[in-house]
Every structure is written in structure tokens, then in C-alpha cells.
Amino acid sequence: MMKCFERLVMHNIKTSLPNTLDPLQFAYRPNRSTDDAISSTLHLALTHLENKDCYVRMLFIDFSSAFNTIIPQQLINKLNLLGLNTSLCNWILDFLTGRPQSVRVGHNTSSTTTLSTGAPQGCVLSPLLFTLLTHDCTAKFSSNHIIKFADDTTVVGLISNNDETHYREEVAQLVEWCGANNLSLNASKTKEVVMDFRRNSVDHPPLTIYSSAVERVSSTKFLGVHITEDLTWTTNTMSLSKKAQQRLHFLCRLKRASLPPPILTTFYRGTIGSVLTSCITVWYGNCSAADRKTLQQTVNTAAKIIGAPLPSLLDIFLARCSGKATSIVKDPTHPSHHLFQLLPSGRCYRSIRACSARLLNSFFPQAVRALNSNHLTPL
């Protein structure tokens, strides 16, 4: 019952929020997903790397128990500035403070502790409240961008002519912001990836946070996708293939138990297909033919085990690109909306009829090649 009431409160909060919220916060907003956050991050990097004497530094920040460090009164002050009415703010303050908590193991129960910081674990409102707490965490310099998905935060520094002044100042200001908002930045788990394709690249001095050097890595996992310093997708596709192949064992066991193909197909979609198609609109169009073949072989093996045909990864990729493009073109607040231009009337591909091939050409080149075979002409 309480979760149902929280959903009503959450709807009330969302309808009261202004349209000026940070567009680079992708969590818990309509028509936003991890695909959008990753695509926007990579688009910024790839666009900048096309320029002369440029490189990119990406800082993947890790917070320690981010939801547990929220100070309710500080959050309420920000909600007041966002225009939420006083009664709603008072209800949220009462919801977050004075919460009794105890731990029970078997027949033993600990003493009760009253908490007045953080957000309750597993509550509907907690993620939304955290994103509202961090809505003012934005980049101060135009050459930097802060991409957020709840507590997953990435600083993208677009650096030209080896001048890292703004990037380092941005990180220093972010550290100060975290201190002012009671967020604990875990420097030991924070990673940095440097993308430098110049022939005469120089050694990049390490970035320091809390007097300790941030570890520079060749690849890291960002919202479930492996991002590498050379911007290739072999590491990501091999990881997906390994995880999917491990789960084929359970599909074989279900087959030996004489389960019918419809049940096996449902199991495949939930445990194997969901892995192979995770954020597929981000990486499939740019991964190598060998990587695509490796993933498709897993799908073919699953189809043989089930004894029924399964949709190919290319078909799923094109369908999701179509849906993604349609949703973005209808949402003027989406960060990628400005990349769209309406196509003139004529022959188009299904629901792409009113969408721009310019965005598809930027993010989904494989889709554009397939659509061109159906006489869709890019602008």
C-alpha cells in the first residue's frame, strides 16, 4: 500500500518539476535509458576526436553509499528552489526523517536505531529524490560535460591543444560540490580512460583526487557496457558472448526435461537474449563483422536447442533503432533531439517516416546502410 502511495507522490513531484532540469541526467525520466546516456557520451567524444590536436579524458566516478548520505533538509531546500509546494516538501521531510530501523536474524532482533539521513532502501521515491538532489551538478565549462544516470556519474573532458586546465578545474569543483552535498567520492574505485588517437600523443599526467592519483585503465564498465580507450567493441561483445554461452547450459537442461518450445523461447528471451541485446543500439552498428558473427552464433545455437527460429540480432537492432529514433524525434527535451531534421515526404522505412537519417548516421551506421537498401535517403 505504501509503494502505491509513493507512486502517487512521485507523479505529483514529476508534474511539478520545471523543464529546466539538467538534460544530461538520464535516470528516471521519460524516453531516457542507459542507451541514451552511453550514446550521448560517445557522441561527444567521437565528434571532438575528429578535430585536429584533440583528445578526450573520461572520468568514471564512484560514490560510496550515495543514497544513504542524503541530508533531508538540504534536499528540501533544493526542492523549494525547484518550485515544489510547501506541503509536499514537508511531507517528504517527514518521510525521510525519524525512521526507526532494526535488524532481525532468526529469532534475534537488534535494538532500534532512529535514522534521519539518507533515503529508505527499496522505496519508490528514493531514486527520484537522489536525482533531484544532484540536479545542480552540472559542468561549469563548455568543454566539459557531466553525464549522470542516478549515482553513476561521468565527466567527459574535451581537450584541445594539450590544455587540460578546464578539465582539472571541473574535477576539482565537482569534488567540492560532493563535499558540500555530503556525497562521499570513492577515489580508489574511480577510474579514468584517455582516448587519444594522435600520432604524436604525449604522456598524460595523472589526475589527483584527495591527494591520490586516479587509476587510468584501458577499459571500464559504464552502465553495463565496456568502454575502451580505442573505442572498439571487441571487449564488450566478448563479455556478452561469454555470459550468454554460460547460460546455454541451463537451456540445454530444460530441453532435456522435455519442456515445450514456447517455454524454452521465453527462458531464452529472459536469460540469454536479454544479455545479447543489452544496449544493442549503442554498439552493434560499430562492432566488427567477426564480433557480430560470434554473437549471432550463440543465437543460432539457442535456436537449434529450442527447435524454433529466433529473431536475428540485426533484426532486433533495426527494430530498436526505429523505436529509439521515433521517441527522440517526438521529445524536444531529449539531448539528441537537435540532431534531427524532418525528412521530406516520400518513401521511408516504417516508423522512421518523420525521423532524420542524420542522427541514425551518427549513432547507428549499420541501420542507415540497411535502411538505404529500402530507398531511405539521408539528408
CSV table of C-alpha atoms in Angstrom, one decimal:
chain,number,residue,atom,x,y,z
A,1,MET,CA,0.0,0.0,0.0
A,2,MET,CA,2.8,2.4,0.9
A,3,LYS,CA,4.5,1.8,-2.5
A,4,CYS,CA,1.3,2.7,-4.3
A,5,PHE,CA,1.0,5.9,-2.3
A,6,GLU,CA,4.7,6.7,-3.1
A,7,ARG,CA,3.9,6.3,-6.8
A,8,LEU,CA,1.1,8.9,-6.5
A,9,VAL,CA,3.5,11.3,-4.7
A,10,MET,CA,6.2,10.6,-7.4
A,11,HIS,CA,3.7,11.5,-10.1
A,12,ASN,CA,2.8,14.7,-8.3
A,13,ILE,CA,6.5,15.6,-8.0
A,14,LYS,CA,7.2,15.0,-11.6
A,15,THR,CA,4.3,17.1,-12.8
A,16,SER,CA,5.6,20.0,-10.6
A,17,LEU,CA,9.1,20.0,-11.9
A,18,PRO,CA,10.2,22.7,-14.3
A,19,ASN,CA,11.6,21.9,-17.8
A,20,THR,CA,15.0,23.4,-16.8
A,21,LEU,CA,16.3,20.2,-15.2
A,22,ASP,CA,19.7,19.0,-16.3
A,23,PRO,CA,19.1,17.3,-19.7
A,24,LEU,CA,22.2,15.1,-19.1
A,25,GLN,CA,20.5,13.3,-16.2
A,26,PHE,CA,19.1,10.2,-17.9
A,27,ALA,CA,17.7,8.2,-15.0
A,28,TYR,CA,14.0,8.1,-14.1
A,29,ARG,CA,12.9,10.3,-16.9
A,30,PRO,CA,10.6,9.5,-19.8
A,31,ASN,CA,12.2,8.5,-23.1
A,32,ARG,CA,15.6,8.1,-21.3
A,33,SER,CA,17.6,5.0,-20.8
A,34,THR,CA,21.1,3.7,-20.4
A,35,ASP,CA,21.3,3.6,-24.2
A,36,ASP,CA,20.8,7.4,-24.4
A,37,ALA,CA,23.4,8.1,-21.7
A,38,ILE,CA,26.1,5.9,-23.4
A,39,SER,CA,25.2,7.2,-26.9
A,40,SER,CA,25.4,10.8,-25.8
A,41,THR,CA,28.7,10.2,-24.0
A,42,LEU,CA,30.3,8.5,-27.1
A,43,HIS,CA,28.8,11.1,-29.5
A,44,LEU,CA,30.5,13.9,-27.6
A,45,ALA,CA,33.8,12.1,-27.7
A,46,LEU,CA,33.7,11.0,-31.3
A,47,THR,CA,32.7,14.4,-32.5
A,48,HIS,CA,35.6,16.1,-30.6
A,49,LEU,CA,38.1,13.5,-31.7
A,50,GLU,CA,37.5,14.4,-35.4
A,51,ASN,CA,39.2,17.8,-34.7
A,52,LYS,CA,42.9,18.4,-35.0
A,53,ASP,CA,45.1,18.0,-32.0
A,54,CYS,CA,42.3,16.9,-29.7
A,55,TYR,CA,41.8,14.1,-27.3
A,56,VAL,CA,39.2,13.1,-24.6
A,57,ARG,CA,39.5,12.2,-20.9
A,58,MET,CA,36.6,10.4,-19.3
A,59,LEU,CA,36.4,10.2,-15.5
A,60,PHE,CA,34.0,7.5,-14.2
A,61,ILE,CA,33.2,8.5,-10.7
A,62,ASP,CA,32.2,6.1,-7.9
A,63,PHE,CA,30.2,7.2,-4.8
A,64,SER,CA,30.2,5.3,-1.5
A,65,SER,CA,26.6,4.6,-0.4
A,66,ALA,CA,25.2,7.5,-2.3
A,67,PHE,CA,21.6,7.1,-1.3
A,68,ASN,CA,22.5,6.7,2.4
A,69,THR,CA,24.2,10.1,2.5
A,70,ILE,CA,21.3,12.3,1.6
A,71,ILE,CA,20.7,15.1,4.1
A,72,PRO,CA,16.9,15.7,4.1
A,73,GLN,CA,16.9,19.4,4.9
A,74,GLN,CA,19.4,20.1,2.2
A,75,LEU,CA,17.2,18.2,-0.3
A,76,ILE,CA,14.1,20.1,0.8
A,77,ASN,CA,15.9,23.4,0.2
A,78,LYS,CA,16.6,22.3,-3.4
A,79,LEU,CA,13.1,21.1,-3.9
A,80,ASN,CA,11.8,24.5,-2.8
A,81,LEU,CA,14.1,26.2,-5.4
A,82,LEU,CA,12.6,23.8,-8.0
A,83,GLY,CA,9.1,25.1,-7.2
A,84,LEU,CA,7.6,22.3,-5.3
A,85,ASN,CA,4.8,23.4,-2.9
A,86,THR,CA,5.5,23.7,0.9
A,87,SER,CA,3.1,20.9,1.9
A,88,LEU,CA,4.7,18.4,-0.4
A,89,CYS,CA,8.2,19.4,0.8
A,90,ASN,CA,7.1,19.0,4.4
A,91,TRP,CA,5.7,15.5,3.7
A,92,ILE,CA,9.0,14.5,2.0
A,93,LEU,CA,10.9,15.8,5.0
A,94,ASP,CA,8.8,13.8,7.4
A,95,PHE,CA,9.1,10.8,5.2
A,96,LEU,CA,12.9,10.9,5.3
A,97,THR,CA,13.4,11.7,9.0
A,98,GLY,CA,12.8,9.8,12.2
A,99,ARG,CA,12.8,6.4,10.6
A,100,PRO,CA,13.1,3.5,13.2
A,101,GLN,CA,15.3,0.7,12.0
A,102,SER,CA,16.3,-2.7,13.5
A,103,VAL,CA,17.9,-5.9,12.2
A,104,ARG,CA,16.4,-9.4,12.7
A,105,VAL,CA,18.3,-12.6,12.3
A,106,GLY,CA,16.2,-15.7,13.0
A,107,HIS,CA,14.6,-15.1,16.4
A,108,ASN,CA,17.1,-12.4,17.4
A,109,THR,CA,16.3,-8.7,16.9
A,110,SER,CA,18.7,-5.8,17.4
A,111,SER,CA,18.0,-2.6,19.3
A,112,THR,CA,16.1,0.1,17.3
A,113,THR,CA,18.0,3.0,15.8
A,114,THR,CA,16.4,6.1,14.5
A,115,LEU,CA,17.7,7.4,11.2
A,116,SER,CA,17.3,10.9,9.9
A,117,THR,CA,19.8,10.8,6.9
A,118,GLY,CA,19.7,9.0,3.6
A,119,ALA,CA,16.7,7.6,1.7
A,120,PRO,CA,15.0,4.3,2.7
A,121,GLN,CA,16.3,1.3,0.8
A,122,GLY,CA,13.8,-0.2,-1.8
A,123,CYS,CA,11.4,2.8,-1.8
A,124,VAL,CA,9.9,4.1,-4.9
A,125,LEU,CA,10.8,7.7,-4.2
A,126,SER,CA,14.4,7.2,-3.2
A,127,PRO,CA,16.0,7.2,-6.8
A,128,LEU,CA,13.9,10.3,-7.8
A,129,LEU,CA,14.9,12.2,-4.7
A,130,PHE,CA,18.6,11.5,-5.3
A,131,THR,CA,18.4,12.7,-8.9
A,132,LEU,CA,16.7,15.9,-7.7
A,133,LEU,CA,19.5,16.4,-5.1
A,134,THR,CA,22.1,16.2,-7.8
A,135,HIS,CA,20.2,18.3,-10.5
A,136,ASP,CA,22.6,21.2,-9.9
A,137,CYS,CA,25.7,19.1,-10.5
A,138,THR,CA,26.4,20.5,-14.0
A,139,ALA,CA,29.6,21.3,-15.9
A,140,LYS,CA,31.0,24.8,-15.4
A,141,PHE,CA,33.0,24.9,-18.7
A,142,SER,CA,31.7,24.4,-22.2
A,143,SER,CA,34.5,21.9,-23.0
A,144,ASN,CA,33.3,19.5,-20.3
A,145,HIS,CA,30.1,17.5,-19.8
A,146,ILE,CA,28.8,15.6,-16.8
A,147,ILE,CA,26.7,12.6,-17.8
A,148,LYS,CA,24.5,11.2,-15.0
A,149,PHE,CA,22.4,8.1,-14.6
A,150,ALA,CA,21.3,8.2,-10.9
A,151,ASP,CA,24.5,7.9,-9.0
A,152,ASP,CA,26.6,6.8,-12.0
A,153,THR,CA,28.4,10.0,-12.9
A,154,THR,CA,30.9,10.5,-15.8
A,155,VAL,CA,32.9,13.6,-16.5
A,156,VAL,CA,33.8,14.0,-20.2
A,157,GLY,CA,36.6,16.4,-20.8
A,158,LEU,CA,37.0,17.5,-24.4
A,159,ILE,CA,40.6,18.7,-24.5
A,160,SER,CA,42.3,20.7,-27.3
A,161,ASN,CA,46.0,21.6,-27.8
A,162,ASN,CA,47.0,19.7,-24.6
A,163,ASP,CA,45.3,22.3,-22.4
A,164,GLU,CA,43.7,20.4,-19.5
A,165,THR,CA,43.1,23.5,-17.3
A,166,HIS,CA,39.3,23.5,-17.6
A,167,TYR,CA,39.1,19.7,-17.2
A,168,ARG,CA,41.1,19.7,-14.0
A,169,GLU,CA,39.3,22.7,-12.6
A,170,GLU,CA,36.0,20.9,-13.4
A,171,VAL,CA,37.0,17.8,-11.4
A,172,ALA,CA,38.2,20.0,-8.5
A,173,GLN,CA,34.9,21.8,-8.4
A,174,LEU,CA,33.0,18.5,-8.6
A,175,VAL,CA,34.9,17.3,-5.6
A,176,GLU,CA,34.0,20.4,-3.7
A,177,TRP,CA,30.3,20.0,-4.7
A,178,CYS,CA,30.4,16.4,-3.4
A,179,GLY,CA,31.7,17.7,-0.1
A,180,ALA,CA,29.1,20.4,0.2
A,181,ASN,CA,26.3,17.9,-0.6
A,182,ASN,CA,27.6,15.2,1.8
A,183,LEU,CA,28.4,12.8,-1.0
A,184,SER,CA,31.4,10.5,-0.4
A,185,LEU,CA,33.5,10.2,-3.6
A,186,ASN,CA,35.4,6.9,-3.6
A,187,ALA,CA,38.8,7.8,-5.2
A,188,SER,CA,40.1,4.3,-5.1
A,189,LYS,CA,37.2,3.0,-7.3
A,190,THR,CA,37.1,6.0,-9.6
A,191,LYS,CA,38.6,5.2,-13.0
A,192,GLU,CA,39.8,7.3,-15.9
A,193,VAL,CA,40.0,6.4,-19.6
A,194,VAL,CA,42.0,8.6,-22.0
A,195,MET,CA,41.1,8.5,-25.7
A,196,ASP,CA,44.0,9.9,-27.8
A,197,PHE,CA,44.4,8.9,-31.4
A,198,ARG,CA,47.0,11.5,-32.3
A,199,ARG,CA,50.2,10.2,-33.9
A,200,ASN,CA,52.4,12.3,-31.7
A,201,SER,CA,50.5,11.8,-28.5
A,202,VAL,CA,52.2,12.8,-25.2
A,203,ASP,CA,52.2,11.2,-21.8
A,204,HIS,CA,49.1,12.4,-19.9
A,205,PRO,CA,49.8,13.4,-16.3
A,206,PRO,CA,47.6,11.6,-13.8
A,207,LEU,CA,44.6,13.2,-12.3
A,208,THR,CA,44.6,13.5,-8.5
A,209,ILE,CA,41.6,13.4,-6.1
A,210,TYR,CA,42.1,13.7,-2.4
A,211,SER,CA,45.8,13.8,-3.0
A,212,SER,CA,45.8,10.4,-4.6
A,213,ALA,CA,46.2,9.6,-8.3
A,214,VAL,CA,43.2,8.3,-10.1
A,215,GLU,CA,43.8,4.9,-11.8
A,216,ARG,CA,44.0,5.1,-15.5
A,217,VAL,CA,42.6,2.0,-17.3
A,218,SER,CA,42.4,0.8,-20.9
A,219,SER,CA,38.7,-0.2,-20.4
A,220,THR,CA,36.0,0.1,-17.9
A,221,LYS,CA,32.3,-0.8,-17.5
A,222,PHE,CA,29.9,2.1,-17.9
A,223,LEU,CA,26.2,1.3,-17.3
A,224,GLY,CA,26.7,-2.3,-18.3
A,225,VAL,CA,28.8,-1.6,-21.4
A,226,HIS,CA,32.6,-1.9,-21.7
A,227,ILE,CA,34.1,1.4,-22.9
A,228,THR,CA,37.7,1.1,-24.2
A,229,GLU,CA,40.4,3.7,-24.9
A,230,ASP,CA,40.4,2.7,-28.6
A,231,LEU,CA,36.6,2.9,-28.8
A,232,THR,CA,36.3,-0.6,-30.2
A,233,TRP,CA,33.7,-3.1,-29.1
A,234,THR,CA,35.6,-6.4,-29.0
A,235,THR,CA,35.9,-6.4,-25.2
A,236,ASN,CA,32.2,-5.7,-24.8
A,237,THR,CA,31.0,-8.3,-27.3
A,238,MET,CA,33.3,-11.0,-25.9
A,239,SER,CA,32.0,-10.3,-22.4
A,240,LEU,CA,28.4,-10.6,-23.7
A,241,SER,CA,29.2,-13.8,-25.6
A,242,LYS,CA,30.8,-15.4,-22.6
A,243,LYS,CA,27.9,-14.6,-20.3
A,244,ALA,CA,25.3,-15.8,-22.9
A,245,GLN,CA,27.1,-19.1,-23.6
A,246,GLN,CA,27.3,-19.9,-19.9
A,247,ARG,CA,23.5,-19.7,-19.7
A,248,LEU,CA,23.1,-22.0,-22.7
A,249,HIS,CA,23.8,-24.9,-20.3
A,250,PHE,CA,20.6,-24.2,-18.4
A,251,LEU,CA,18.7,-24.0,-21.7
A,252,CYS,CA,20.0,-27.5,-22.6
A,253,ARG,CA,18.9,-28.8,-19.2
A,254,LEU,CA,15.4,-27.5,-19.7
A,255,LYS,CA,15.4,-29.1,-23.2
A,256,ARG,CA,16.4,-32.5,-21.6
A,257,ALA,CA,13.4,-32.1,-19.3
A,258,SER,CA,11.2,-32.1,-22.4
A,259,LEU,CA,9.8,-28.5,-21.9
A,260,PRO,CA,7.9,-27.3,-25.0
A,261,PRO,CA,9.5,-24.7,-27.4
A,262,PRO,CA,7.3,-21.8,-26.2
A,263,ILE,CA,8.6,-22.1,-22.6
A,264,LEU,CA,12.2,-22.6,-23.9
A,265,THR,CA,11.8,-19.4,-26.0
A,266,THR,CA,10.5,-17.5,-23.0
A,267,PHE,CA,13.5,-18.7,-21.0
A,268,TYR,CA,15.9,-17.7,-23.8
A,269,ARG,CA,14.4,-14.2,-24.1
A,270,GLY,CA,14.7,-13.6,-20.3
A,271,THR,CA,18.1,-15.0,-19.6
A,272,ILE,CA,20.1,-15.1,-22.9
A,273,GLY,CA,18.5,-12.8,-25.4
A,274,SER,CA,18.3,-10.0,-22.8
A,275,VAL,CA,22.1,-10.3,-22.4
A,276,LEU,CA,22.9,-10.3,-26.1
A,277,THR,CA,20.7,-7.3,-26.8
A,278,SER,CA,21.6,-5.2,-23.8
A,279,CYS,CA,22.2,-1.6,-25.2
A,280,ILE,CA,22.4,-3.1,-28.7
A,281,THR,CA,21.6,0.3,-30.3
A,282,VAL,CA,24.9,1.6,-28.9
A,283,TRP,CA,27.4,-1.0,-30.0
A,284,TYR,CA,26.0,-3.3,-32.7
A,285,GLY,CA,26.3,-0.9,-35.6
A,286,ASN,CA,30.0,-0.2,-34.9
A,287,CYS,CA,31.3,-3.6,-33.8
A,288,SER,CA,33.3,-5.7,-36.2
A,289,ALA,CA,31.8,-8.3,-38.5
A,290,ALA,CA,33.7,-11.0,-36.6
A,291,ASP,CA,32.1,-9.9,-33.3
A,292,ARG,CA,28.7,-9.8,-34.8
A,293,LYS,CA,29.2,-13.3,-36.2
A,294,THR,CA,30.3,-14.6,-32.8
A,295,LEU,CA,27.1,-13.2,-31.1
A,296,GLN,CA,24.9,-14.5,-33.8
A,297,GLN,CA,26.3,-18.0,-33.5
A,298,THR,CA,25.1,-18.0,-29.9
A,299,VAL,CA,21.6,-17.1,-31.1
A,300,ASN,CA,21.8,-19.9,-33.8
A,301,THR,CA,22.9,-22.4,-31.2
A,302,ALA,CA,20.0,-21.5,-28.9
A,303,ALA,CA,17.6,-21.8,-31.9
A,304,LYS,CA,18.8,-25.4,-32.5
A,305,ILE,CA,18.3,-26.3,-28.9
A,306,ILE,CA,14.8,-24.8,-28.8
A,307,GLY,CA,13.9,-26.2,-32.1
A,308,ALA,CA,12.2,-23.0,-33.3
A,309,PRO,CA,13.5,-19.9,-35.1
A,310,LEU,CA,14.7,-16.9,-33.2
A,311,PRO,CA,15.0,-13.3,-34.4
A,312,SER,CA,18.5,-12.3,-35.6
A,313,LEU,CA,20.4,-9.7,-33.7
A,314,LEU,CA,20.3,-7.5,-36.8
A,315,ASP,CA,16.5,-7.5,-36.9
A,316,ILE,CA,16.4,-6.6,-33.2
A,317,PHE,CA,18.9,-3.9,-33.7
A,318,LEU,CA,17.0,-2.3,-36.6
A,319,ALA,CA,13.7,-2.5,-34.7
A,320,ARG,CA,15.1,-0.9,-31.6
A,321,CYS,CA,16.8,1.8,-33.6
A,322,SER,CA,13.5,2.6,-35.2
A,323,GLY,CA,11.7,2.9,-31.9
A,324,LYS,CA,14.5,4.9,-30.4
A,325,ALA,CA,14.6,7.4,-33.2
A,326,THR,CA,10.9,7.8,-33.2
A,327,SER,CA,10.8,8.5,-29.4
A,328,ILE,CA,13.7,11.0,-29.6
A,329,VAL,CA,12.2,13.0,-32.5
A,330,LYS,CA,8.9,13.3,-30.5
A,331,ASP,CA,10.7,14.6,-27.4
A,332,PRO,CA,12.1,18.1,-27.8
A,333,THR,CA,13.7,17.9,-24.3
A,334,HIS,CA,15.9,15.0,-25.3
A,335,PRO,CA,19.6,15.9,-25.5
A,336,SER,CA,19.8,14.3,-29.0
A,337,HIS,CA,16.7,16.0,-30.4
A,338,HIS,CA,18.6,18.8,-32.0
A,339,LEU,CA,20.3,16.2,-34.3
A,340,PHE,CA,17.0,15.5,-36.0
A,341,GLN,CA,15.7,17.2,-39.1
A,342,LEU,CA,12.4,16.2,-40.7
A,343,LEU,CA,12.6,14.2,-43.9
A,344,PRO,CA,10.6,15.4,-46.9
A,345,SER,CA,7.6,13.4,-47.8
A,346,GLY,CA,8.4,10.3,-49.8
A,347,ARG,CA,9.3,6.7,-49.4
A,348,CYS,CA,10.6,6.0,-45.8
A,349,TYR,CA,11.1,2.9,-43.7
A,350,ARG,CA,8.2,2.1,-41.5
A,351,SER,CA,8.1,4.3,-38.3
A,352,ILE,CA,11.2,6.3,-39.4
A,353,ARG,CA,8.9,8.2,-41.7
A,354,ALA,CA,9.3,11.5,-39.8
A,355,CYS,CA,12.8,10.9,-38.4
A,356,SER,CA,16.1,12.3,-39.5
A,357,ALA,CA,18.7,10.0,-41.0
A,358,ARG,CA,21.3,12.4,-39.7
A,359,LEU,CA,21.0,11.1,-36.1
A,360,LEU,CA,20.9,7.5,-37.3
A,361,ASN,CA,24.0,8.1,-39.4
A,362,SER,CA,25.8,9.4,-36.2
A,363,PHE,CA,24.8,6.6,-33.9
A,364,PHE,CA,23.6,3.7,-36.0
A,365,PRO,CA,25.6,3.4,-39.2
A,366,GLN,CA,24.6,-0.2,-39.7
A,367,ALA,CA,20.9,0.8,-39.5
A,368,VAL,CA,21.4,3.5,-42.1
A,369,ARG,CA,23.1,1.1,-44.6
A,370,ALA,CA,20.1,-1.3,-44.1
A,371,LEU,CA,17.6,1.5,-44.5
A,372,ASN,CA,19.3,2.8,-47.6
A,373,SER,CA,18.6,-0.5,-49.3
A,374,ASN,CA,15.0,0.4,-48.8
A,375,HIS,CA,15.4,3.7,-50.6
A,376,LEU,CA,15.7,5.9,-47.5
A,377,THR,CA,17.8,8.9,-48.5
A,378,PRO,CA,19.9,10.5,-45.7
A,379,LEU,CA,19.9,14.3,-45.6
